[in-house]
Amino acid sequence: MLVFCSACAVVPETGRTQFMLISPGQEIQLGRQAFAEVREGKPLSTDKNATAMVQRVGARIAEVANLPRAEWEFVLFQDNQPNAFCLPGGKVGVHSGMIPIAKTDAGLATVIAHEVAHAVARHGAEQMSEQMSAQLVGIALVNSLADLDNGTRALIFGAYGLGLTFGRMLPHSRLQESEADAIGLIYMARAGYDPAEAIAFWERFSKYKRDQGGASRPFFLRTHPLDEQRIENLKRLLPRAQLQYRPR
């Protein structure tokens, strides 16, 4: 109980209180190891201009990010699937398929600032902490049901897992994505990129997904908010971000 009560942290920029069992040092080590494994198994892009673009934009975003101990690394991988990711401690990967959708430095800044925001908010460590606590609670639940038969225990434990997934994990993942959008918008503005370009990027990305005919999941099964919702949230947050926008 003492550990749980003391495991609180605050997200920079938003002030949200989060549950945290992973130290910054552990987080950086985990991110470093995981990124090394990704680099071993995934080819790097040979497009020098696109690679320079990723590193240029990444460096500017990192300058304004509130993560003092970060080991920033921005890498362009050869992968036609438009995607990007951030591992704990500041390891950011961008797929080459994202470049045509980003189009400009400002469009790419939307993507990278969002990923950097995940690192600053320590979303990966927060997810690991919640999974650890959920496992501990699950073990305690199973032990407390020792007098029941195996079938009943399995039923109760299964219901616990479903309730945890749909009642906490997926909604919390969507909250983290929205939080990364909000922080990312501020960071791209501080780095000298027009935050209005974030809306233009998400409109392009949304159109790309529609054109690809991707299956639409029910909202409650999603780890990310709907594109329409993200665009509306960004429009609402835009005036605040524009106050910090200084073109370079």
PDB file of C-alpha atoms in Angstrom:
ATOM      1  CA  MET A   1       0.000   0.000   0.000  1.00  0.00           C
ATOM      2  CA  LEU A   2       2.884   2.361   0.768  1.00  0.00           C
ATOM      3  CA  VAL A   3       4.350   1.692  -2.682  1.00  0.00           C
ATOM      4  CA  PHE A   4       1.003   2.313  -4.400  1.00  0.00           C
ATOM      5  CA  CYS A   5       0.368   5.519  -2.467  1.00  0.00           C
ATOM      6  CA  SER A   6       3.827   6.913  -3.269  1.00  0.00           C
ATOM      7  CA  ALA A   7       3.784   5.939  -6.966  1.00  0.00           C
ATOM      8  CA  CYS A   8       2.458   9.232  -8.291  1.00  0.00           C
ATOM      9  CA  ALA A   9       3.905  11.492 -10.968  1.00  0.00           C
ATOM     10  CA  VAL A  10       2.675  14.558 -12.849  1.00  0.00           C
ATOM     11  CA  VAL A  11       2.600  14.934 -16.623  1.00  0.00           C
ATOM     12  CA  PRO A  12       4.434  18.086 -17.803  1.00  0.00           C
ATOM     13  CA  GLU A  13       2.300  20.627 -19.700  1.00  0.00           C
ATOM     14  CA  THR A  14      -1.056  19.080 -18.687  1.00  0.00           C
ATOM     15  CA  GLY A  15      -0.601  18.552 -14.941  1.00  0.00           C
ATOM     16  CA  ARG A  16      -2.405  15.198 -14.987  1.00  0.00           C
ATOM     17  CA  THR A  17      -1.504  12.897 -12.085  1.00  0.00           C
ATOM     18  CA  GLN A  18      -0.346   9.470 -13.219  1.00  0.00           C
ATOM     19  CA  PHE A  19       0.435   6.155 -11.547  1.00  0.00           C
ATOM     20  CA  MET A  20       4.131   5.289 -11.925  1.00  0.00           C
ATOM     21  CA  LEU A  21       6.141   2.305 -10.676  1.00  0.00           C
ATOM     22  CA  ILE A  22       9.011   2.663 -13.193  1.00  0.00           C
ATOM     23  CA  SER A  23      11.880   5.056 -12.449  1.00  0.00           C
ATOM     24  CA  PRO A  24      13.212   7.359 -15.204  1.00  0.00           C
ATOM     25  CA  GLY A  25      16.505   5.453 -15.186  1.00  0.00           C
ATOM     26  CA  GLN A  26      14.756   2.093 -15.674  1.00  0.00           C
ATOM     27  CA  GLU A  27      12.605   3.613 -18.401  1.00  0.00           C
ATOM     28  CA  ILE A  28      15.614   4.931 -20.355  1.00  0.00           C
ATOM     29  CA  GLN A  29      17.344   1.557 -20.115  1.00  0.00           C
ATOM     30  CA  LEU A  30      14.249  -0.289 -21.358  1.00  0.00           C
ATOM     31  CA  GLY A  31      13.839   2.136 -24.255  1.00  0.00           C
ATOM     32  CA  ARG A  32      17.493   1.841 -25.244  1.00  0.00           C
ATOM     33  CA  GLN A  33      17.336  -1.959 -25.317  1.00  0.00           C
ATOM     34  CA  ALA A  34      14.041  -2.111 -27.201  1.00  0.00           C
ATOM     35  CA  PHE A  35      15.172   0.416 -29.826  1.00  0.00           C
ATOM     36  CA  ALA A  36      18.391  -1.522 -30.434  1.00  0.00           C
ATOM     37  CA  GLU A  37      16.283  -4.610 -31.136  1.00  0.00           C
ATOM     38  CA  VAL A  38      14.046  -2.659 -33.535  1.00  0.00           C
ATOM     39  CA  ARG A  39      17.068  -1.343 -35.425  1.00  0.00           C
ATOM     40  CA  GLU A  40      18.468  -4.856 -35.788  1.00  0.00           C
ATOM     41  CA  GLY A  41      15.249  -6.214 -37.256  1.00  0.00           C
ATOM     42  CA  LYS A  42      14.074  -3.278 -39.392  1.00  0.00           C
ATOM     43  CA  PRO A  43      15.908  -1.791 -42.418  1.00  0.00           C
ATOM     44  CA  LEU A  44      16.817   1.894 -42.395  1.00  0.00           C
ATOM     45  CA  SER A  45      15.640   4.141 -45.210  1.00  0.00           C
ATOM     46  CA  THR A  46      18.203   4.903 -47.895  1.00  0.00           C
ATOM     47  CA  ASP A  47      16.460   8.176 -48.817  1.00  0.00           C
ATOM     48  CA  LYS A  48      18.999  10.756 -47.658  1.00  0.00           C
ATOM     49  CA  ASN A  49      16.687  13.746 -48.055  1.00  0.00           C
ATOM     50  CA  ALA A  50      13.862  12.145 -46.061  1.00  0.00           C
ATOM     51  CA  THR A  51      16.312  10.946 -43.400  1.00  0.00           C
ATOM     52  CA  ALA A  52      17.726  14.469 -43.070  1.00  0.00           C
ATOM     53  CA  MET A  53      14.180  15.815 -42.824  1.00  0.00           C
ATOM     54  CA  VAL A  54      13.347  13.467 -39.931  1.00  0.00           C
ATOM     55  CA  GLN A  55      16.521  14.330 -38.051  1.00  0.00           C
ATOM     56  CA  ARG A  56      16.143  18.072 -38.710  1.00  0.00           C
ATOM     57  CA  VAL A  57      12.563  18.216 -37.482  1.00  0.00           C
ATOM     58  CA  GLY A  58      13.291  15.852 -34.596  1.00  0.00           C
ATOM     59  CA  ALA A  59      16.174  17.994 -33.347  1.00  0.00           C
ATOM     60  CA  ARG A  60      14.008  21.124 -33.306  1.00  0.00           C
ATOM     61  CA  ILE A  61      11.208  19.403 -31.415  1.00  0.00           C
ATOM     62  CA  ALA A  62      13.657  17.885 -28.924  1.00  0.00           C
ATOM     63  CA  GLU A  63      15.035  21.373 -28.172  1.00  0.00           C
ATOM     64  CA  VAL A  64      11.712  22.452 -26.676  1.00  0.00           C
ATOM     65  CA  ALA A  65      10.705  19.139 -25.075  1.00  0.00           C
ATOM     66  CA  ASN A  66      10.653  18.908 -21.300  1.00  0.00           C
ATOM     67  CA  LEU A  67      12.633  15.687 -20.826  1.00  0.00           C
ATOM     68  CA  PRO A  68      16.074  16.515 -19.367  1.00  0.00           C
ATOM     69  CA  ARG A  69      17.518  12.978 -19.249  1.00  0.00           C
ATOM     70  CA  ALA A  70      16.331  11.928 -22.690  1.00  0.00           C
ATOM     71  CA  GLU A  71      18.666  10.126 -25.085  1.00  0.00           C
ATOM     72  CA  TRP A  72      17.027  11.475 -28.241  1.00  0.00           C
ATOM     73  CA  GLU A  73      17.317   9.481 -31.421  1.00  0.00           C
ATOM     74  CA  PHE A  74      15.250  10.040 -34.590  1.00  0.00           C
ATOM     75  CA  VAL A  75      15.420   7.288 -37.200  1.00  0.00           C
ATOM     76  CA  LEU A  76      13.676   6.807 -40.544  1.00  0.00           C
ATOM     77  CA  PHE A  77      12.891   3.156 -41.262  1.00  0.00           C
ATOM     78  CA  GLN A  78      12.100   1.712 -44.667  1.00  0.00           C
ATOM     79  CA  ASP A  79       8.482   0.670 -44.248  1.00  0.00           C
ATOM     80  CA  ASN A  80       5.632   1.663 -46.546  1.00  0.00           C
ATOM     81  CA  GLN A  81       3.101   1.448 -43.731  1.00  0.00           C
ATOM     82  CA  PRO A  82       2.566   5.074 -42.613  1.00  0.00           C
ATOM     83  CA  ASN A  83       3.351   4.956 -38.938  1.00  0.00           C
ATOM     84  CA  ALA A  84       5.623   6.323 -36.235  1.00  0.00           C
ATOM     85  CA  PHE A  85       6.458   5.263 -32.694  1.00  0.00           C
ATOM     86  CA  CYS A  86       8.336   6.375 -29.612  1.00  0.00           C
ATOM     87  CA  LEU A  87      10.027   4.129 -27.085  1.00  0.00           C
ATOM     88  CA  PRO A  88      10.734   5.291 -23.517  1.00  0.00           C
ATOM     89  CA  GLY A  89      13.605   7.698 -23.060  1.00  0.00           C
ATOM     90  CA  GLY A  90      13.328   9.477 -26.415  1.00  0.00           C
ATOM     91  CA  LYS A  91      13.803   6.834 -29.123  1.00  0.00           C
ATOM     92  CA  VAL A  92      11.607   7.891 -32.072  1.00  0.00           C
ATOM     93  CA  GLY A  93      11.079   5.875 -35.236  1.00  0.00           C
ATOM     94  CA  VAL A  94       9.293   7.081 -38.373  1.00  0.00           C
ATOM     95  CA  HIS A  95       8.258   4.842 -41.271  1.00  0.00           C
ATOM     96  CA  SER A  96       9.105   6.014 -44.772  1.00  0.00           C
ATOM     97  CA  GLY A  97       5.439   5.630 -45.710  1.00  0.00           C
ATOM     98  CA  MET A  98       4.626   8.587 -43.467  1.00  0.00           C
ATOM     99  CA  ILE A  99       6.728  11.061 -45.468  1.00  0.00           C
ATOM    100  CA  PRO A 100       4.366  11.453 -48.476  1.00  0.00           C
ATOM    101  CA  ILE A 101       1.456  12.137 -46.115  1.00  0.00           C
ATOM    102  CA  ALA A 102       3.440  14.578 -43.960  1.00  0.00           C
ATOM    103  CA  LYS A 103       4.611  16.386 -47.137  1.00  0.00           C
ATOM    104  CA  THR A 104       6.389  19.270 -45.365  1.00  0.00           C
ATOM    105  CA  ASP A 105       8.558  19.841 -42.313  1.00  0.00           C
ATOM    106  CA  ALA A 106       5.519  21.199 -40.482  1.00  0.00           C
ATOM    107  CA  GLY A 107       3.475  18.125 -41.377  1.00  0.00           C
ATOM    108  CA  LEU A 108       6.252  15.858 -40.132  1.00  0.00           C
ATOM    109  CA  ALA A 109       6.571  18.021 -37.006  1.00  0.00           C
ATOM    110  CA  THR A 110       2.976  17.048 -36.180  1.00  0.00           C
ATOM    111  CA  VAL A 111       3.971  13.372 -36.187  1.00  0.00           C
ATOM    112  CA  ILE A 112       7.284  13.741 -34.361  1.00  0.00           C
ATOM    113  CA  ALA A 113       5.972  16.205 -31.768  1.00  0.00           C
ATOM    114  CA  HIS A 114       3.174  13.743 -30.964  1.00  0.00           C
ATOM    115  CA  GLU A 115       5.703  10.940 -30.453  1.00  0.00           C
ATOM    116  CA  VAL A 116       8.014  13.164 -28.409  1.00  0.00           C
ATOM    117  CA  ALA A 117       5.016  14.099 -26.259  1.00  0.00           C
ATOM    118  CA  HIS A 118       4.539  10.393 -25.463  1.00  0.00           C
ATOM    119  CA  ALA A 119       8.132  10.288 -24.209  1.00  0.00           C
ATOM    120  CA  VAL A 120       7.803  13.481 -22.158  1.00  0.00           C
ATOM    121  CA  ALA A 121       4.556  12.288 -20.583  1.00  0.00           C
ATOM    122  CA  ARG A 122       6.184   8.890 -19.894  1.00  0.00           C
ATOM    123  CA  HIS A 123       3.185   7.121 -21.342  1.00  0.00           C
ATOM    124  CA  GLY A 124       5.088   3.871 -21.929  1.00  0.00           C
ATOM    125  CA  ALA A 125       6.227   3.648 -18.304  1.00  0.00           C
ATOM    126  CA  GLU A 126       2.724   4.550 -17.158  1.00  0.00           C
ATOM    127  CA  GLN A 127       1.251   1.682 -19.196  1.00  0.00           C
ATOM    128  CA  MET A 128       3.819  -0.761 -17.807  1.00  0.00           C
ATOM    129  CA  SER A 129       3.059   0.429 -14.268  1.00  0.00           C
ATOM    130  CA  GLU A 130      -0.661  -0.096 -14.750  1.00  0.00           C
ATOM    131  CA  GLN A 131      -0.102  -3.564 -16.206  1.00  0.00           C
ATOM    132  CA  MET A 132       2.086  -4.492 -13.234  1.00  0.00           C
ATOM    133  CA  SER A 133      -0.521  -3.305 -10.741  1.00  0.00           C
ATOM    134  CA  ALA A 134      -3.295  -5.086 -12.672  1.00  0.00           C
ATOM    135  CA  GLN A 135      -1.320  -8.346 -12.505  1.00  0.00           C
ATOM    136  CA  LEU A 136      -0.832  -7.955  -8.761  1.00  0.00           C
ATOM    137  CA  VAL A 137      -4.539  -7.317  -8.257  1.00  0.00           C
ATOM    138  CA  GLY A 138      -5.331 -10.328 -10.466  1.00  0.00           C
ATOM    139  CA  ILE A 139      -3.063 -12.578  -8.404  1.00  0.00           C
ATOM    140  CA  ALA A 140      -4.685 -11.333  -5.208  1.00  0.00           C
ATOM    141  CA  LEU A 141      -8.122 -11.973  -6.725  1.00  0.00           C
ATOM    142  CA  VAL A 142      -7.261 -15.558  -7.684  1.00  0.00           C
ATOM    143  CA  ASN A 143      -5.813 -16.266  -4.250  1.00  0.00           C
ATOM    144  CA  SER A 144      -8.916 -14.866  -2.566  1.00  0.00           C
ATOM    145  CA  LEU A 145     -11.060 -17.335  -4.543  1.00  0.00           C
ATOM    146  CA  ALA A 146      -9.186 -20.425  -3.432  1.00  0.00           C
ATOM    147  CA  ASP A 147     -12.342 -22.010  -1.996  1.00  0.00           C
ATOM    148  CA  LEU A 148     -14.163 -21.944  -5.349  1.00  0.00           C
ATOM    149  CA  ASP A 149     -13.909 -24.605  -8.052  1.00  0.00           C
ATOM    150  CA  ASN A 150     -11.559 -24.029 -11.011  1.00  0.00           C
ATOM    151  CA  GLY A 151     -14.351 -23.272 -13.496  1.00  0.00           C
ATOM    152  CA  THR A 152     -15.863 -20.532 -11.341  1.00  0.00           C
ATOM    153  CA  ARG A 153     -12.457 -19.019 -10.640  1.00  0.00           C
ATOM    154  CA  ALA A 154     -11.644 -18.973 -14.365  1.00  0.00           C
ATOM    155  CA  LEU A 155     -14.989 -17.299 -15.085  1.00  0.00           C
ATOM    156  CA  ILE A 156     -14.421 -14.582 -12.480  1.00  0.00           C
ATOM    157  CA  PHE A 157     -10.835 -14.006 -13.589  1.00  0.00           C
ATOM    158  CA  GLY A 158     -11.962 -13.771 -17.212  1.00  0.00           C
ATOM    159  CA  ALA A 159     -14.577 -11.196 -16.281  1.00  0.00           C
ATOM    160  CA  TYR A 160     -11.887  -9.247 -14.417  1.00  0.00           C
ATOM    161  CA  GLY A 161      -9.685  -9.257 -17.525  1.00  0.00           C
ATOM    162  CA  LEU A 162     -12.489  -8.064 -19.807  1.00  0.00           C
ATOM    163  CA  GLY A 163     -13.540  -5.360 -17.374  1.00  0.00           C
ATOM    164  CA  LEU A 164      -9.950  -4.192 -17.056  1.00  0.00           C
ATOM    165  CA  THR A 165      -9.423  -4.079 -20.838  1.00  0.00           C
ATOM    166  CA  PHE A 166     -12.636  -2.293 -21.800  1.00  0.00           C
ATOM    167  CA  GLY A 167     -13.120  -0.301 -18.618  1.00  0.00           C
ATOM    168  CA  ARG A 168      -9.575   0.923 -18.062  1.00  0.00           C
ATOM    169  CA  MET A 169      -6.825  -0.039 -20.521  1.00  0.00           C
ATOM    170  CA  LEU A 170      -8.426   0.985 -23.826  1.00  0.00           C
ATOM    171  CA  PRO A 171     -10.031   4.216 -22.515  1.00  0.00           C
ATOM    172  CA  HIS A 172      -6.731   5.132 -20.850  1.00  0.00           C
ATOM    173  CA  SER A 173      -4.835   4.504 -24.100  1.00  0.00           C
ATOM    174  CA  ARG A 174      -7.199   6.890 -25.907  1.00  0.00           C
ATOM    175  CA  LEU A 175      -6.664   9.469 -23.151  1.00  0.00           C
ATOM    176  CA  GLN A 176      -2.882   9.194 -23.594  1.00  0.00           C
ATOM    177  CA  GLU A 177      -3.199   9.692 -27.354  1.00  0.00           C
ATOM    178  CA  SER A 178      -5.304  12.818 -26.853  1.00  0.00           C
ATOM    179  CA  GLU A 179      -2.810  14.081 -24.278  1.00  0.00           C
ATOM    180  CA  ALA A 180       0.068  13.504 -26.720  1.00  0.00           C
ATOM    181  CA  ASP A 181      -1.866  15.458 -29.372  1.00  0.00           C
ATOM    182  CA  ALA A 182      -2.279  18.389 -26.975  1.00  0.00           C
ATOM    183  CA  ILE A 183       1.356  18.426 -25.820  1.00  0.00           C
ATOM    184  CA  GLY A 184       2.628  17.837 -29.359  1.00  0.00           C
ATOM    185  CA  LEU A 185       0.702  20.833 -30.641  1.00  0.00           C
ATOM    186  CA  ILE A 186       2.436  23.042 -28.055  1.00  0.00           C
ATOM    187  CA  TYR A 187       5.869  21.625 -28.870  1.00  0.00           C
ATOM    188  CA  MET A 188       5.573  22.122 -32.623  1.00  0.00           C
ATOM    189  CA  ALA A 189       4.485  25.725 -32.006  1.00  0.00           C
ATOM    190  CA  ARG A 190       7.449  26.348 -29.678  1.00  0.00           C
ATOM    191  CA  ALA A 191       9.782  24.803 -32.245  1.00  0.00           C
ATOM    192  CA  GLY A 192       8.616  27.308 -34.864  1.00  0.00           C
ATOM    193  CA  TYR A 193       6.178  25.151 -36.841  1.00  0.00           C
ATOM    194  CA  ASP A 194       2.691  26.502 -37.523  1.00  0.00           C
ATOM    195  CA  PRO A 195       0.393  24.436 -35.255  1.00  0.00           C
ATOM    196  CA  ALA A 196      -2.443  24.851 -37.770  1.00  0.00           C
ATOM    197  CA  GLU A 197      -0.516  22.389 -39.946  1.00  0.00           C
ATOM    198  CA  ALA A 198      -1.431  19.649 -37.452  1.00  0.00           C
ATOM    199  CA  ILE A 199      -5.060  19.911 -38.520  1.00  0.00           C
ATOM    200  CA  ALA A 200      -4.102  19.799 -42.207  1.00  0.00           C
ATOM    201  CA  PHE A 201      -1.948  16.722 -41.547  1.00  0.00           C
ATOM    202  CA  TRP A 202      -4.698  14.819 -39.756  1.00  0.00           C
ATOM    203  CA  GLU A 203      -7.149  15.653 -42.528  1.00  0.00           C
ATOM    204  CA  ARG A 204      -4.697  14.192 -45.066  1.00  0.00           C
ATOM    205  CA  PHE A 205      -4.030  11.142 -42.921  1.00  0.00           C
ATOM    206  CA  SER A 206      -7.747  10.551 -42.389  1.00  0.00           C
ATOM    207  CA  LYS A 207      -8.353  10.756 -46.153  1.00  0.00           C
ATOM    208  CA  TYR A 208      -5.481   8.329 -46.784  1.00  0.00           C
ATOM    209  CA  LYS A 209      -7.044   5.765 -44.439  1.00  0.00           C
ATOM    210  CA  ARG A 210     -10.451   6.165 -46.040  1.00  0.00           C
ATOM    211  CA  ASP A 211      -8.936   5.738 -49.497  1.00  0.00           C
ATOM    212  CA  GLN A 212      -7.219   2.549 -48.344  1.00  0.00           C
ATOM    213  CA  GLY A 213     -10.605   1.186 -47.318  1.00  0.00           C
ATOM    214  CA  GLY A 214      -9.459   0.218 -43.846  1.00  0.00           C
ATOM    215  CA  ALA A 215     -12.047  -1.533 -41.712  1.00  0.00           C
ATOM    216  CA  SER A 216     -13.569   0.689 -39.078  1.00  0.00           C
ATOM    217  CA  ARG A 217     -13.464  -0.737 -35.572  1.00  0.00           C
ATOM    218  CA  PRO A 218     -16.116   0.089 -32.987  1.00  0.00           C
ATOM    219  CA  PHE A 219     -14.963   3.010 -30.863  1.00  0.00           C
ATOM    220  CA  PHE A 220     -14.778   0.969 -27.636  1.00  0.00           C
ATOM    221  CA  LEU A 221     -12.214  -1.394 -29.245  1.00  0.00           C
ATOM    222  CA  ARG A 222      -9.861   1.391 -30.336  1.00  0.00           C
ATOM    223  CA  THR A 223      -6.559   2.353 -28.724  1.00  0.00           C
ATOM    224  CA  HIS A 224      -6.719   5.761 -30.496  1.00  0.00           C
ATOM    225  CA  PRO A 225      -9.492   8.345 -30.743  1.00  0.00           C
ATOM    226  CA  LEU A 226     -11.428   8.664 -33.987  1.00  0.00           C
ATOM    227  CA  ASP A 227      -9.732  10.927 -36.548  1.00  0.00           C
ATOM    228  CA  GLU A 228     -12.734  13.250 -36.579  1.00  0.00           C
ATOM    229  CA  GLN A 229     -12.518  13.597 -32.812  1.00  0.00           C
ATOM    230  CA  ARG A 230      -8.784  14.297 -32.936  1.00  0.00           C
ATOM    231  CA  ILE A 231      -9.263  17.017 -35.539  1.00  0.00           C
ATOM    232  CA  GLU A 232     -11.997  18.691 -33.496  1.00  0.00           C
ATOM    233  CA  ASN A 233      -9.853  18.532 -30.338  1.00  0.00           C
ATOM    234  CA  LEU A 234      -6.910  20.069 -32.192  1.00  0.00           C
ATOM    235  CA  LYS A 235      -9.104  22.894 -33.486  1.00  0.00           C
ATOM    236  CA  ARG A 236     -10.202  23.574 -29.916  1.00  0.00           C
ATOM    237  CA  LEU A 237      -6.576  23.591 -28.658  1.00  0.00           C
ATOM    238  CA  LEU A 238      -5.187  25.597 -31.579  1.00  0.00           C
ATOM    239  CA  PRO A 239      -5.687  29.142 -30.164  1.00  0.00           C
ATOM    240  CA  ARG A 240      -3.603  28.321 -27.079  1.00  0.00           C
ATOM    241  CA  ALA A 241      -0.827  26.806 -29.193  1.00  0.00           C
ATOM    242  CA  GLN A 242      -0.769  29.750 -31.584  1.00  0.00           C
ATOM    243  CA  LEU A 243       0.067  32.052 -28.666  1.00  0.00           C
ATOM    244  CA  GLN A 244       3.412  30.220 -28.422  1.00  0.00           C
ATOM    245  CA  TYR A 245       4.081  30.086 -32.169  1.00  0.00           C
ATOM    246  CA  ARG A 246       7.131  32.046 -33.315  1.00  0.00           C
ATOM    247  CA  PRO A 247       8.113  31.297 -36.938  1.00  0.00           C
ATOM    248  CA  ARG A 248      11.799  30.562 -37.512  1.00  0.00           C
TER     249      ARG A 248
END
